[in-house]
Short mmCIF file of C-alpha atoms in Angstrom, two decimals:
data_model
loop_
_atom_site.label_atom_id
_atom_site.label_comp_id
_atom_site.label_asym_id
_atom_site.label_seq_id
_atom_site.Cartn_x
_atom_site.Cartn_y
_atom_site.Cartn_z
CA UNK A 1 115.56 41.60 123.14
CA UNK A 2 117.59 43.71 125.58
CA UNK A 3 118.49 46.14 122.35
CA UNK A 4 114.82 46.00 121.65
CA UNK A 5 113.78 47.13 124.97
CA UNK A 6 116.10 50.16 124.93
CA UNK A 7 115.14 51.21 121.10
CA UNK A 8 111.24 51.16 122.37
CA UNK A 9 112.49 53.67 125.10
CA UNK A 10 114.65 55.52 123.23
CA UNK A 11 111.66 56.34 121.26
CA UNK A 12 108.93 56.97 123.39
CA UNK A 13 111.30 59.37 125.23
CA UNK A 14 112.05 61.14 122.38
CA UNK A 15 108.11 61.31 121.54
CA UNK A 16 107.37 62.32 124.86
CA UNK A 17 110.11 65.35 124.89
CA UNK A 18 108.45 65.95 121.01
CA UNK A 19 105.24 66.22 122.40
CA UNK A 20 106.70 68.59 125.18
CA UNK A 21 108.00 71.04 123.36
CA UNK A 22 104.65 71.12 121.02
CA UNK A 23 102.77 71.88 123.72
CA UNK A 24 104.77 74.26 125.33
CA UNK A 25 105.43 76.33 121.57
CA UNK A 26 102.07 76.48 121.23
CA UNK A 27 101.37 77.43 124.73
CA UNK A 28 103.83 80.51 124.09
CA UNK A 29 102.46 81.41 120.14
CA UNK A 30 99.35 81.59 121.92
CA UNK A 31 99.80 83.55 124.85
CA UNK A 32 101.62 86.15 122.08
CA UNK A 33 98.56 85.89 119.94
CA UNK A 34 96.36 86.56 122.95
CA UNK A 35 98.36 89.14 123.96
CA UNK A 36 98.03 91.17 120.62
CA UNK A 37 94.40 90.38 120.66
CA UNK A 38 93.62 92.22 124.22
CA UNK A 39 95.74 95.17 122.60
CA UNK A 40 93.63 95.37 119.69
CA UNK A 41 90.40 94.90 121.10
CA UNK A 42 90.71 96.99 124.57
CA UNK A 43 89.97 100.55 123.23
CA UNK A 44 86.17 99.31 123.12
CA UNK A 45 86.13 98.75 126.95
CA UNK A 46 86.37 101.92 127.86
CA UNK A 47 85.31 104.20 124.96
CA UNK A 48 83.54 106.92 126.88
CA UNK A 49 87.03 107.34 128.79
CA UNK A 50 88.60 107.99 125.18
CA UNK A 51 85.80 110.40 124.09
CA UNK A 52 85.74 112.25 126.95
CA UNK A 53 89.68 112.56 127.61
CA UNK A 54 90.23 113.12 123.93
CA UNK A 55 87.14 114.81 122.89
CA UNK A 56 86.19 112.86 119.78
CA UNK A 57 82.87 111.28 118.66
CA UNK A 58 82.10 107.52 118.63
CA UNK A 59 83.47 107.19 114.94
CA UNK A 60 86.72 108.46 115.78
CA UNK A 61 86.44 105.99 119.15
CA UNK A 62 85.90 103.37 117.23
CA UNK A 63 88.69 104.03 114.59
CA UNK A 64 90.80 103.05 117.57
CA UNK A 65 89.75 99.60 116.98
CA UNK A 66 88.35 99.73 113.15
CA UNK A 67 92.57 100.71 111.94
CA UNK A 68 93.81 97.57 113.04
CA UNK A 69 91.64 95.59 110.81
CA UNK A 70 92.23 97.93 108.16
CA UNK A 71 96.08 97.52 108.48
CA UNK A 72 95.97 93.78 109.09
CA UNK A 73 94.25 93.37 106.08
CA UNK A 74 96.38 95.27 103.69
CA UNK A 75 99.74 94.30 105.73
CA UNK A 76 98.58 90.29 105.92
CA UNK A 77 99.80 89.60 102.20
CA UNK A 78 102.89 90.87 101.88
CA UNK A 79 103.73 89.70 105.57
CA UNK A 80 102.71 86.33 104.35
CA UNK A 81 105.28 86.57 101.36
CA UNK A 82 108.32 87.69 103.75
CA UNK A 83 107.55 85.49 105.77
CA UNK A 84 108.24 82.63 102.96
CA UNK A 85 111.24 84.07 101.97
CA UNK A 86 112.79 84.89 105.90
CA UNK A 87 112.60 82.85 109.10
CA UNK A 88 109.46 83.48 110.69
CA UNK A 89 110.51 82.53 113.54
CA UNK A 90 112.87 85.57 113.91
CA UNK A 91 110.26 87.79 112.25
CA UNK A 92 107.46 86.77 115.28
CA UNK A 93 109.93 87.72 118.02
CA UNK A 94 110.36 90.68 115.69
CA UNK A 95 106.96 91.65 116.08
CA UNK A 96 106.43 91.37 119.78
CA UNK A 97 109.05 94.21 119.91
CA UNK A 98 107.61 96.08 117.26
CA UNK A 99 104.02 95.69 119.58
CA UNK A 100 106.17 96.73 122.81
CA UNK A 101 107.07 100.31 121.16
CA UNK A 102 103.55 100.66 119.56
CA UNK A 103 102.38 100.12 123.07
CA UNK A 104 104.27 102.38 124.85
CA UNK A 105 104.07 105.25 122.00
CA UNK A 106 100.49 104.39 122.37
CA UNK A 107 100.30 105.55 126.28
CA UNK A 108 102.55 108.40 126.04
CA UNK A 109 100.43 109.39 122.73
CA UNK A 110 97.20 109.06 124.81
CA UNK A 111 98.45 110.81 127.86
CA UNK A 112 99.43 113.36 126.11
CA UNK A 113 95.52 113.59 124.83
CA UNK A 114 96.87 113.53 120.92
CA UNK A 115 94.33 111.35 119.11
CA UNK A 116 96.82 110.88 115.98
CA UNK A 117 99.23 110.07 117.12
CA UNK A 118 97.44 107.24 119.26
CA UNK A 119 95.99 106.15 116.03
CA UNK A 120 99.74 106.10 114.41
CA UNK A 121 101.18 103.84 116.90
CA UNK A 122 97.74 101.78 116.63
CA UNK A 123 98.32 100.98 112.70
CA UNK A 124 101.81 99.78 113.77
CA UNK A 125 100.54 97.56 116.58
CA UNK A 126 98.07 96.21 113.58
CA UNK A 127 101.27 95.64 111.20
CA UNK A 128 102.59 93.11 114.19
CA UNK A 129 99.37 91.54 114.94
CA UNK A 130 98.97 90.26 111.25
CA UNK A 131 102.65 89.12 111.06
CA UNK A 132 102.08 87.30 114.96
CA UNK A 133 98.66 85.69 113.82
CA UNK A 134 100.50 84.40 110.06
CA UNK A 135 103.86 83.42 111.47
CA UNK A 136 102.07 81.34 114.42
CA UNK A 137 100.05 79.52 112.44
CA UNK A 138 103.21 78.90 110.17
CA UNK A 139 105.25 77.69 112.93
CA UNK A 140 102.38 75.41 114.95
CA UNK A 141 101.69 73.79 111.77
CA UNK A 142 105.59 73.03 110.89
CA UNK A 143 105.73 71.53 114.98
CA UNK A 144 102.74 69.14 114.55
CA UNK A 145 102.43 65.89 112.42
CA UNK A 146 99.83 65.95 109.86
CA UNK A 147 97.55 63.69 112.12
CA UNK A 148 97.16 66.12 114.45
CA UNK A 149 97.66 69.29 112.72
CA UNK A 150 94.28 70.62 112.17
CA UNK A 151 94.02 70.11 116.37
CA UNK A 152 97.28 72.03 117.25
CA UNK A 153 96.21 74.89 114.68
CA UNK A 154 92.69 75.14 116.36
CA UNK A 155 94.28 75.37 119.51
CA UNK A 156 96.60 78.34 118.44
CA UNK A 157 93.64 80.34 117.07
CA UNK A 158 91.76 80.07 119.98
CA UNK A 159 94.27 82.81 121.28
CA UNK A 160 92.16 85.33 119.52
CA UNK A 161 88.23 85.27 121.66
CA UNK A 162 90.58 84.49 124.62
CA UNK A 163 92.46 87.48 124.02
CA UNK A 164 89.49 89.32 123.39
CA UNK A 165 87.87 88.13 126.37
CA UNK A 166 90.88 89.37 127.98
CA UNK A 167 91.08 93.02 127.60
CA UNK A 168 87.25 93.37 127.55
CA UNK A 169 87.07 91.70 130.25
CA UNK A 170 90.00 93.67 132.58
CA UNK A 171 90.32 97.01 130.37
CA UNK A 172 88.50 99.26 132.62
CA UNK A 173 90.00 97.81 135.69
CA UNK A 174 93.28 98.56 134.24
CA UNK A 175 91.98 102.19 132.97
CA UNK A 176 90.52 102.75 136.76
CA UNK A 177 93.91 101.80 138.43
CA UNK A 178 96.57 103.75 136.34
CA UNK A 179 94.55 105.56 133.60
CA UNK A 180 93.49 104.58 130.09
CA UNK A 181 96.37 105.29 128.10
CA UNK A 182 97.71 102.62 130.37
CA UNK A 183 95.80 99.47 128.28
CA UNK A 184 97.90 100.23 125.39
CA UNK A 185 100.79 99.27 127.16
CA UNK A 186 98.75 96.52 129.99
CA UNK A 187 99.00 93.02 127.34
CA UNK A 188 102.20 93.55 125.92
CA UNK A 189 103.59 92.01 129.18
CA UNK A 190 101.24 88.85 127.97
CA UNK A 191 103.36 88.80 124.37
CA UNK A 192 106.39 88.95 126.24
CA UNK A 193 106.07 86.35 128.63
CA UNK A 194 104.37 84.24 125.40
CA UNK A 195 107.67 84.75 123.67
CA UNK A 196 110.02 83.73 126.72
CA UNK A 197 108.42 80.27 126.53
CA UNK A 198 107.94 80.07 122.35
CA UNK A 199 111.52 81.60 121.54
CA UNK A 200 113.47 78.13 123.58
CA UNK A 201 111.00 75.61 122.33
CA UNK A 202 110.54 76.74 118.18
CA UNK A 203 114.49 76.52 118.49
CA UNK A 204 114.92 74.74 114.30
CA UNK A 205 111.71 75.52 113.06
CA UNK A 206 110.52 78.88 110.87
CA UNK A 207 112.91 78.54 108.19
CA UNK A 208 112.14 78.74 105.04
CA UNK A 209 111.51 76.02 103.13
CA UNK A 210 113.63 74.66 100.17
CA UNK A 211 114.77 77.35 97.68
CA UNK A 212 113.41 81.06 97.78
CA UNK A 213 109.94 81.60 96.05
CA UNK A 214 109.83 82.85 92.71
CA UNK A 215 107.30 85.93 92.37
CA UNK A 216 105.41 83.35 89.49
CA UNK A 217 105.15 81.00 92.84
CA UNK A 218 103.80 83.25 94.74
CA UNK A 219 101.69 84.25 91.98
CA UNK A 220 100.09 80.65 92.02
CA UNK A 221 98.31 81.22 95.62
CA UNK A 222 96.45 83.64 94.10
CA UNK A 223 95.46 81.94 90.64
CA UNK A 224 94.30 78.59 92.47
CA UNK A 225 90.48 78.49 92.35
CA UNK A 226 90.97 76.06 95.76
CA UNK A 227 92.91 78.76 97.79
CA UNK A 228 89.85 81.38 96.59
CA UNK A 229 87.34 78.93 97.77
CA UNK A 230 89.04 78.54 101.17
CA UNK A 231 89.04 82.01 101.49
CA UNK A 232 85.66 83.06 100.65
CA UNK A 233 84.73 80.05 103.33
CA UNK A 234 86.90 82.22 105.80
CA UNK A 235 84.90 85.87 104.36
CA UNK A 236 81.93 84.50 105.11
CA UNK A 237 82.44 82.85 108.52
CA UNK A 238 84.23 86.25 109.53
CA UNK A 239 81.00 87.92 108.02
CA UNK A 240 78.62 86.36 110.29
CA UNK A 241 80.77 86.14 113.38
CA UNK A 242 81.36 89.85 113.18
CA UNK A 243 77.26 90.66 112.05
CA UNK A 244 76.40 89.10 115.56
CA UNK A 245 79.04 90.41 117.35
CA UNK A 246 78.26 93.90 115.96
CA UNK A 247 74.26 93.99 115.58
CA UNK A 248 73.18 91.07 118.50
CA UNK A 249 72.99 93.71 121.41
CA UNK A 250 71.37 96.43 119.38
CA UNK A 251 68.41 93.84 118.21
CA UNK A 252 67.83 92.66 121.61
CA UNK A 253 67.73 95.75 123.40
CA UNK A 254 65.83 97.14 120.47
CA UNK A 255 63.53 94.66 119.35
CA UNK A 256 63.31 92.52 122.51
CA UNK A 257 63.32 95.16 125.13
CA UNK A 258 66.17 93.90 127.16
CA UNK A 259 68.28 96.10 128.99
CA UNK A 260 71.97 97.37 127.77
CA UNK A 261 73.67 95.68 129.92
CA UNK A 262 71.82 92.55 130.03
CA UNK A 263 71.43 92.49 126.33
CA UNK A 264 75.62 92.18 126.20
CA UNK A 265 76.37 89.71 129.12
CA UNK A 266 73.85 87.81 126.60
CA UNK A 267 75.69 88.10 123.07
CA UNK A 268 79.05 88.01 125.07
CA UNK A 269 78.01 84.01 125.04
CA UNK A 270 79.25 83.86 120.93
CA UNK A 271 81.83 84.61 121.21
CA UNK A 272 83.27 83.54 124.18
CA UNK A 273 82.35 79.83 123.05
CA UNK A 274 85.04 80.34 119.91
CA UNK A 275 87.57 79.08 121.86
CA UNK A 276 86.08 75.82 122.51
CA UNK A 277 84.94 75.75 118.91
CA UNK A 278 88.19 76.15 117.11
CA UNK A 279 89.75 73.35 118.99
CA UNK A 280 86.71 71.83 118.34
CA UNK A 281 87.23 72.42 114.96
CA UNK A 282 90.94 70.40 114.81
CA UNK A 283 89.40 67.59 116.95
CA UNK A 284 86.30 66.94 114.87
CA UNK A 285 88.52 66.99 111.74
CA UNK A 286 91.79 64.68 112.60
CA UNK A 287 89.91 62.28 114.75
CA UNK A 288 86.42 62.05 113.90
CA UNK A 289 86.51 62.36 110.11
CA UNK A 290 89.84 60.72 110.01
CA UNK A 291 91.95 64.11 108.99
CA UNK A 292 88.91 65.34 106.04
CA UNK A 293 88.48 68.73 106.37
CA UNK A 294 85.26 69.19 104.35
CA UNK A 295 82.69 67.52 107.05
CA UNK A 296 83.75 70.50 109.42
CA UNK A 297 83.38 73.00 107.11
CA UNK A 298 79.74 71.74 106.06
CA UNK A 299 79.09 71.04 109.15
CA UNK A 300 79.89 74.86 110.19
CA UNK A 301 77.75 76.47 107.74
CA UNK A 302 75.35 74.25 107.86
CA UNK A 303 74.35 74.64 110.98
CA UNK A 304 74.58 78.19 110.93
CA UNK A 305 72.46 78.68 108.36
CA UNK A 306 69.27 78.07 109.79
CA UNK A 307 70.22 79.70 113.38
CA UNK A 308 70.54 82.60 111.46
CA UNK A 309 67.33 82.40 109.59
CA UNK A 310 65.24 81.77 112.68
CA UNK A 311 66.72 84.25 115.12
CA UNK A 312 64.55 86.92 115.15
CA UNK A 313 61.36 84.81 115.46
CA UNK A 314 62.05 83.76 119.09
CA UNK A 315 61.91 86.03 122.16
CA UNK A 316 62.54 84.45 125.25
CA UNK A 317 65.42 84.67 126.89
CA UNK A 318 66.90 80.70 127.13
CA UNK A 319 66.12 80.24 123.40
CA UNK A 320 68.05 82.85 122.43
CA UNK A 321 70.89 82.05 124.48
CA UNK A 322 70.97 78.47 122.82
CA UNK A 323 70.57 80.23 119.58
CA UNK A 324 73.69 82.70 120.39
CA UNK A 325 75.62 79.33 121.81
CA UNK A 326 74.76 76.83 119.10
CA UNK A 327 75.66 79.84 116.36
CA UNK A 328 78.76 80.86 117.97
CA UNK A 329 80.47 77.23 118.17
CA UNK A 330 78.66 76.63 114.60
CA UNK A 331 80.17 79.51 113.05
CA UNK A 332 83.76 79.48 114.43
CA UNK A 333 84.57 76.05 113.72
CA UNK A 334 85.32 77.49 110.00
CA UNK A 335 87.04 80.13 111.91
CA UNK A 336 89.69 77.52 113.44
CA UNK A 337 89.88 75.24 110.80
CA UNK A 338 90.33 76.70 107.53
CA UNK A 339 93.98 78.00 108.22
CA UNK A 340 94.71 74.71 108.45
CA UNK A 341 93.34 73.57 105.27
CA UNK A 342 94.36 76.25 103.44
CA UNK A 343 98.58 75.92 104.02
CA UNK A 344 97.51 72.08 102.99
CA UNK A 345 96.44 72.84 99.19
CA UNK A 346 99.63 74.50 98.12
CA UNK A 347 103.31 73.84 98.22
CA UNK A 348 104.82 74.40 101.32
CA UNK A 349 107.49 77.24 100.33
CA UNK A 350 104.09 78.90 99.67
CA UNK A 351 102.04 77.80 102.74
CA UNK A 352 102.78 81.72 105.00
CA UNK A 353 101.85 82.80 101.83
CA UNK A 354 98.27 81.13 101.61
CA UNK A 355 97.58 81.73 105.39
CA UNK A 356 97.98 85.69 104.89
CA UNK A 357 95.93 85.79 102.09
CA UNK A 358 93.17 83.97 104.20
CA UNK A 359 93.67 86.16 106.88
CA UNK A 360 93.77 89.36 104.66
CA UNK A 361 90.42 87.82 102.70
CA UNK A 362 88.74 86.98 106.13
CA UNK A 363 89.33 90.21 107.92
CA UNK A 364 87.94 91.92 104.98
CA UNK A 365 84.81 89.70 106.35
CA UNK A 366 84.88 91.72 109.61
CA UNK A 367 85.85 95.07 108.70
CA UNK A 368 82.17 95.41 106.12
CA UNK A 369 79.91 92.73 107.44
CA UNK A 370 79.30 95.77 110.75
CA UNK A 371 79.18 98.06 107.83
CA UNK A 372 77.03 96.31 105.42
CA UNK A 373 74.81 95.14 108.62
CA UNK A 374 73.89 98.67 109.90
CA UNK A 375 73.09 99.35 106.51
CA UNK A 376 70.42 96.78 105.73
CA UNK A 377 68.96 97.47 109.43
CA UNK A 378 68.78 101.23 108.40
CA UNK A 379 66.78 100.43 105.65
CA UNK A 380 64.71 97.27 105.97
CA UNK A 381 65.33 96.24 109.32
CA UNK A 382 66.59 93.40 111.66
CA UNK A 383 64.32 90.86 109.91
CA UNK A 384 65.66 91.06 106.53
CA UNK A 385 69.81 91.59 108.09
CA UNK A 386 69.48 87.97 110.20
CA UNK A 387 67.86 86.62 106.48
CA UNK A 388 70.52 88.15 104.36
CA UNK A 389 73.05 86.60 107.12
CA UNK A 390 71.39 83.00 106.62
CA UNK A 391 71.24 83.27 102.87
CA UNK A 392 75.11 84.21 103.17
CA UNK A 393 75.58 80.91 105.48
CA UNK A 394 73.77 79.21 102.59
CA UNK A 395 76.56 80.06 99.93
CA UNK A 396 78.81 78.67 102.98
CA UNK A 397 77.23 75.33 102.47
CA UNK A 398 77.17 74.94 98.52
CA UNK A 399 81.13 76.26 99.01
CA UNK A 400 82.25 73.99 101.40
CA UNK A 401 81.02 71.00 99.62
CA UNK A 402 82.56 71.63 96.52
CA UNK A 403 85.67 71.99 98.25
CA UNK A 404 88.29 69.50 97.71
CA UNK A 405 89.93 67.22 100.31
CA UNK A 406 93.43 68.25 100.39
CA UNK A 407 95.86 66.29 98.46
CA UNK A 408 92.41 64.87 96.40
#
């Protein structure tokens, strides 16, 4: 009994010190991620700085921003695929470096009022943002047990609205106080001090897996009808986030008459609920519907479906702020859960693999849907745009529930 005794606390010391170090790796993947978030999204904080300092129009300003999706999603596949064949682990730390330079080329590029340049070091920054966001998810996933997977990845991906939150939030304090070249450089202290806690604690995990992928391995991501699905689910859930994102303000200053300003602090509510939706996400999945990921999904688009549809036939201000929360959590639980699934529906020498090419598919979400948005405003107004956006919600739902259950 005495032998007993010390086996049971052998063991729940060892799951305790296991559960430890989970948290804490994630706590550190995520502060990188968040990190590399602020940097990306901070140049549209303080964009009439940047116009006026550098003399450019509001495309140009917003290229600033716009080349690190572009990047990520061209960089996000063949990141994916080194990262299957190399230690991702190395490769992450890799990348926070590789942001550190970009960052301070960035400032120096900036104060030195040469818009190129700026741009240069910006589509470098992008190249480590991709490889942070698809080596993090890698390396959460490999930490956590498959009963709690979907939670720990949810968790990790609500780095990015926090991170976005973040240098909105303090970039023009941070351009006031020492300049606005200075926000290139301002979060890579965040990725730093998120890689002094992740480096100790994802000590035996990244490796690769088993033998080296073939290229005809690889090559199966990208013929599996499942892994397509996935990633349309991620297009489309990047498609709306990004519509609202883009086109909320505009049709309630526009069409509701509410101020600028007011009109912002009101659509900053979607997305600042993402974070608790993609843990949400995890949650719902692994202990609600028992570890199915399909309910979620449903669930997501669902929902969002007829938010969208009814949005523009409300004006009052507490509806639509319901309609902008309910949306927001609706729309992002896809967001935070379908990195998750996706790793789960191929091998796992593959699995970096299969997250970059969600990531790649789903940021080609958010780099048109602004696009494709203005667009249908332009020409038949805000109406028909929030329709469109429900009718693409709709092919969410018929999607998701043809989706298989991995392992099914």
């Amino acid at each position: 009994m005495a032998g007993s005794d010390e086996t049971d606390a052998d063991g729940s010391e060892t799951r305790e010190r296991s559960r430890v170090r989970t948290v804490g790796l994630v706590l550190g993947a995520s502060l990188v991620s968040a990190g590399l978030a602020a940097y990306e999204i901070v140049p549209a904080s303080v964009t009439p700085l940047i116009r006026e300092s550098l003399g450019v129009g509001s495309t140009r300003a917003g290229f600033l921003v716009g080349i690190m999706f572009g990047v990520a999603i061209v960089a996000s596949l063949p990141a994916g695929a080194v990262l299957d064949r190399t230690d991702s682990r190395r490769v992450m730390a890799l990348a926070v470096l590789v942001l550190v330079v970009a960052g301070i080329w960035g400032w120096f590029a900036g104060g030195n009022g040469n818009y190129w340049s700026v741009i240069a070091s910006r589509a470098v920054g992008g190249v480590a943002f991709v490889v942070v966001w698809n080596a993090g998810i890698d390396i959460v996933s490999q930490a956590a047990s498959p009963e709690n997977r979907a939670t720990v990845v949810g968790v990790f991906t609500a780095s990015g609205p926090i991170g976005f939150a973040l240098g909105q939030s303090t970039g023009p304090i941070v351009a006031g106080r020492f300049g606005w070249p200075a926000i290139f450089i301002a979060y890579t202290g965040v990725a730093l001090v998120g890689l002094s806690i992740f480096w100790p604690m994802s000590r035996g995990l990244g490796a690769a897996r088993g033998e080296t992928p073939s290229l005809s391995e690889f090559g199966t991501v990208l013929q599996s009808g499942t892994v397509w699905r996935i990633g349309t689910l991620g297009f489309l859930s990047y498609a709306l986030y990004l519509f609202i994102n883009s086109w909320g303000s505009s049709y309630l200053t526009e069409e509701i008459g509410l101020s600028l300003a007011l009109s912002g602090a009101l659509v900053a509510v979607f997305p600042a609920i993402g974070a608790l939706s993609r843990v949400s996400s995890g949650v719902l999945s692994d202990r609600v519907f028992g570890g199915k990921r399909r309910p979620v999904l449903i669930g997501s688009f669902g929902l969002a479906t007829p938010l969208m549809l009814v949005f523009t036939q409300f004006g009052t201000i507490p509806v639509l702020i319901a309609l902008l929360f309910l949306s927001g959590f609706a729309i992002q639980l896809t967001l935070g859960l379908s990195f998750t699934y996706v790793r789960e529906v191929v091998e796992p020498h593959v699995a970096a693999t299969a997250v970059a090419f969600q990531t790649s598919v789903g940021l080609a979400g958010a780099f048109l849907s602004p696009i494709a948005g203005g667009a249908v405003i332009d020409a038949a107004g805000f109406d028909v745009a929030f329709a469109l956006a429900g009718g693409l919600g709709a092919v969410g739902v018929l999607l998701a529930w043809r989706a298989p259950e991995p392992g099914a």
